PDB file of C-alpha atoms in Angstrom:
ATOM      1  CA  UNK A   1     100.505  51.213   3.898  1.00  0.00           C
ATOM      2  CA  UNK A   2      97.278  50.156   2.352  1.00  0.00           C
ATOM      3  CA  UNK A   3      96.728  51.254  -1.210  1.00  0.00           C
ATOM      4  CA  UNK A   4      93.032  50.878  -2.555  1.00  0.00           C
ATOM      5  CA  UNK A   5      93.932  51.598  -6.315  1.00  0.00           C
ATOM      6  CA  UNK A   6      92.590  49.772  -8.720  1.00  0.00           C
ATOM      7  CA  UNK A   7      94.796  46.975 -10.107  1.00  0.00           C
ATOM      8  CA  UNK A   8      93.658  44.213 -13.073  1.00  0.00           C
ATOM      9  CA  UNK A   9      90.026  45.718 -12.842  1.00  0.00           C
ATOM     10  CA  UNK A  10      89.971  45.213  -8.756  1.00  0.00           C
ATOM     11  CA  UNK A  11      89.899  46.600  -5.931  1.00  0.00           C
ATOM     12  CA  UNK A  12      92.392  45.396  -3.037  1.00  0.00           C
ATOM     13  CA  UNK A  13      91.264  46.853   0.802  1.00  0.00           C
ATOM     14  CA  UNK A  14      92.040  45.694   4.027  1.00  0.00           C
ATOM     15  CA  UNK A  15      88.892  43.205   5.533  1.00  0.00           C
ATOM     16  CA  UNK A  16      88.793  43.151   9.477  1.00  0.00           C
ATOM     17  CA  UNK A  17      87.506  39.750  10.267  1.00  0.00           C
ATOM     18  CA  UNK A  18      85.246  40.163  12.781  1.00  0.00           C
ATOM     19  CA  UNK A  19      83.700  36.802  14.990  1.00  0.00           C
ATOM     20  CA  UNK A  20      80.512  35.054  13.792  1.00  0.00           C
ATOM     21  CA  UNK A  21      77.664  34.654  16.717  1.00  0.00           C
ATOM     22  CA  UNK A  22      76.649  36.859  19.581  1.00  0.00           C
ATOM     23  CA  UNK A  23      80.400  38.042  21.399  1.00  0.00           C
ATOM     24  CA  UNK A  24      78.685  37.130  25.304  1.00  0.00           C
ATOM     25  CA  UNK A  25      76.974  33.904  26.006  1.00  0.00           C
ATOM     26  CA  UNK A  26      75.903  32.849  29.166  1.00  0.00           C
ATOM     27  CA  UNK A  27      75.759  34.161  32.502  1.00  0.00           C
ATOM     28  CA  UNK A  28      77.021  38.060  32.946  1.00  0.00           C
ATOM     29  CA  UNK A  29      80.471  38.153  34.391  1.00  0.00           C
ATOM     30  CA  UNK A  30      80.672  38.994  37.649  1.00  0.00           C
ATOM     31  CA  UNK A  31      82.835  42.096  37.282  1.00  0.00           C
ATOM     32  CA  UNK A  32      79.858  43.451  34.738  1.00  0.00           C
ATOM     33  CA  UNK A  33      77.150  42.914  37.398  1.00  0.00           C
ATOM     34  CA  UNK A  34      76.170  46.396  38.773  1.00  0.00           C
ATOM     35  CA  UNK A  35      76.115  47.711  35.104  1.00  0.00           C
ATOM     36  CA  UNK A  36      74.154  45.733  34.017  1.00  0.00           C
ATOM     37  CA  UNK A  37      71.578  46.592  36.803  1.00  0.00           C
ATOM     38  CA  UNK A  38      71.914  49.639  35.996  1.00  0.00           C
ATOM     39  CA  UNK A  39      71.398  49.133  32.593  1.00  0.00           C
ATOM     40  CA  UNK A  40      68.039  47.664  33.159  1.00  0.00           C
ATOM     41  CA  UNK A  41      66.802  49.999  35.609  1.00  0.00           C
ATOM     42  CA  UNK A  42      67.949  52.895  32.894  1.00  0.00           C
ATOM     43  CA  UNK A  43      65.810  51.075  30.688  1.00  0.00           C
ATOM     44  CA  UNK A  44      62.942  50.847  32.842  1.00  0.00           C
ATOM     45  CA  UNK A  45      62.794  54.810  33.721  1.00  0.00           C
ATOM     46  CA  UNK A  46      63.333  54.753  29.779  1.00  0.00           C
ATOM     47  CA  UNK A  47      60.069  53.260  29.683  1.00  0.00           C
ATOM     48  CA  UNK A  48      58.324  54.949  32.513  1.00  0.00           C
ATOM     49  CA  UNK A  49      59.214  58.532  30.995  1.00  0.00           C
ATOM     50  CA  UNK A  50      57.988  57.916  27.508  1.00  0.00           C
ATOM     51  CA  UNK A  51      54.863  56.610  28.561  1.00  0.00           C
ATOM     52  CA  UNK A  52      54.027  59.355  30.926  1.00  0.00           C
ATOM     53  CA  UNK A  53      55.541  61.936  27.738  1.00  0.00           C
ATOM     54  CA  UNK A  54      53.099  59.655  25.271  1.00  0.00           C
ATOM     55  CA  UNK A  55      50.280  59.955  27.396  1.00  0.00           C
ATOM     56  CA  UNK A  56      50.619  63.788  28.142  1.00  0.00           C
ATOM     57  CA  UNK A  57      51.326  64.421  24.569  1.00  0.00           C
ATOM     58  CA  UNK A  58      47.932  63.130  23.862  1.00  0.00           C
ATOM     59  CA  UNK A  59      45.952  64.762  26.217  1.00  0.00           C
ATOM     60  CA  UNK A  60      47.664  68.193  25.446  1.00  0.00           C
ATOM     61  CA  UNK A  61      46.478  67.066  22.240  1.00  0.00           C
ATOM     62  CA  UNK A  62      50.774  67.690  20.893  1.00  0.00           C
ATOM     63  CA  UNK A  63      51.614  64.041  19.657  1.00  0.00           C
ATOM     64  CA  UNK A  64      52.006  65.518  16.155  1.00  0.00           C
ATOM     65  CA  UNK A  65      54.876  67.670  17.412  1.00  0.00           C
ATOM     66  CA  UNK A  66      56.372  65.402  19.460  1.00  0.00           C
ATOM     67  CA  UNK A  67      56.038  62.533  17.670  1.00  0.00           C
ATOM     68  CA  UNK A  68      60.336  62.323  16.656  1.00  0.00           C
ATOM     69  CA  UNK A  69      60.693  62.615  20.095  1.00  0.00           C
ATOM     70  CA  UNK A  70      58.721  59.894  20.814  1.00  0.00           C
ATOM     71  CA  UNK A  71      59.993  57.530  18.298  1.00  0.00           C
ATOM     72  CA  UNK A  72      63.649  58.351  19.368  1.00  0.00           C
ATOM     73  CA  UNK A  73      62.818  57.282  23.280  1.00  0.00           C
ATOM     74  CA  UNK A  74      61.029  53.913  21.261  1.00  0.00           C
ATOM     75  CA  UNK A  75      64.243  53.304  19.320  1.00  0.00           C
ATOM     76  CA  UNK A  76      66.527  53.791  21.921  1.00  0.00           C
ATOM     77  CA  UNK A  77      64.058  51.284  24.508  1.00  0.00           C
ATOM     78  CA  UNK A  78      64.452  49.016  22.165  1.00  0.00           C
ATOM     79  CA  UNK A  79      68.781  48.899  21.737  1.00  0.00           C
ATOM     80  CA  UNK A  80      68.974  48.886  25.131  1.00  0.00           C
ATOM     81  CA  UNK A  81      66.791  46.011  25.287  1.00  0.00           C
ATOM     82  CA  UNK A  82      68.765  44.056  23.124  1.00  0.00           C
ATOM     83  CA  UNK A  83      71.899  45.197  25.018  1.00  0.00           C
ATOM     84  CA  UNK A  84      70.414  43.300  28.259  1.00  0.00           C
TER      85      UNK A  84
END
């Protein structure tokens, strides 16, 4: 059992060493292909659906209200970018 009590003014926890550097390098195993594909065509209809929300937000003249919404469909373009 782990025990995180205080002992001579410290503080003892478990540490999970985790690796230093990007986990995949190089080409995309084969195996992981088709999801990645799909990845990057999620990502693309991603895009293509908050532009066309951006644009009709603007000339409905409703950015204001839907401007979390908006940033939420940026943020998650973005991880998925850096996913691919």
């Amino acid at each position: 059992s782990v025990k995180c009590a205080p002992s001579n003014g410290r503080v003892k926890a478990m540490v999970i060493p985790l690796p230093s550097g990007a986990l995949l390098t190089g080409a995309i195993p084969p195996e992981a292909a088709q999801d990645f594909k799909r990845l990057k065509w999620s990502i693309v209809a991603l895009i293509a659906s908050g532009t066309g929300r951006l644009w009709f937000a603007c000339v409905e003249g409703l950015l204001g209200n839907d401007f979390s919404a908006l940033l939420n469909m940026f943020l998650n373009i973005i991880m998925g970018a850096f996913v691919l």
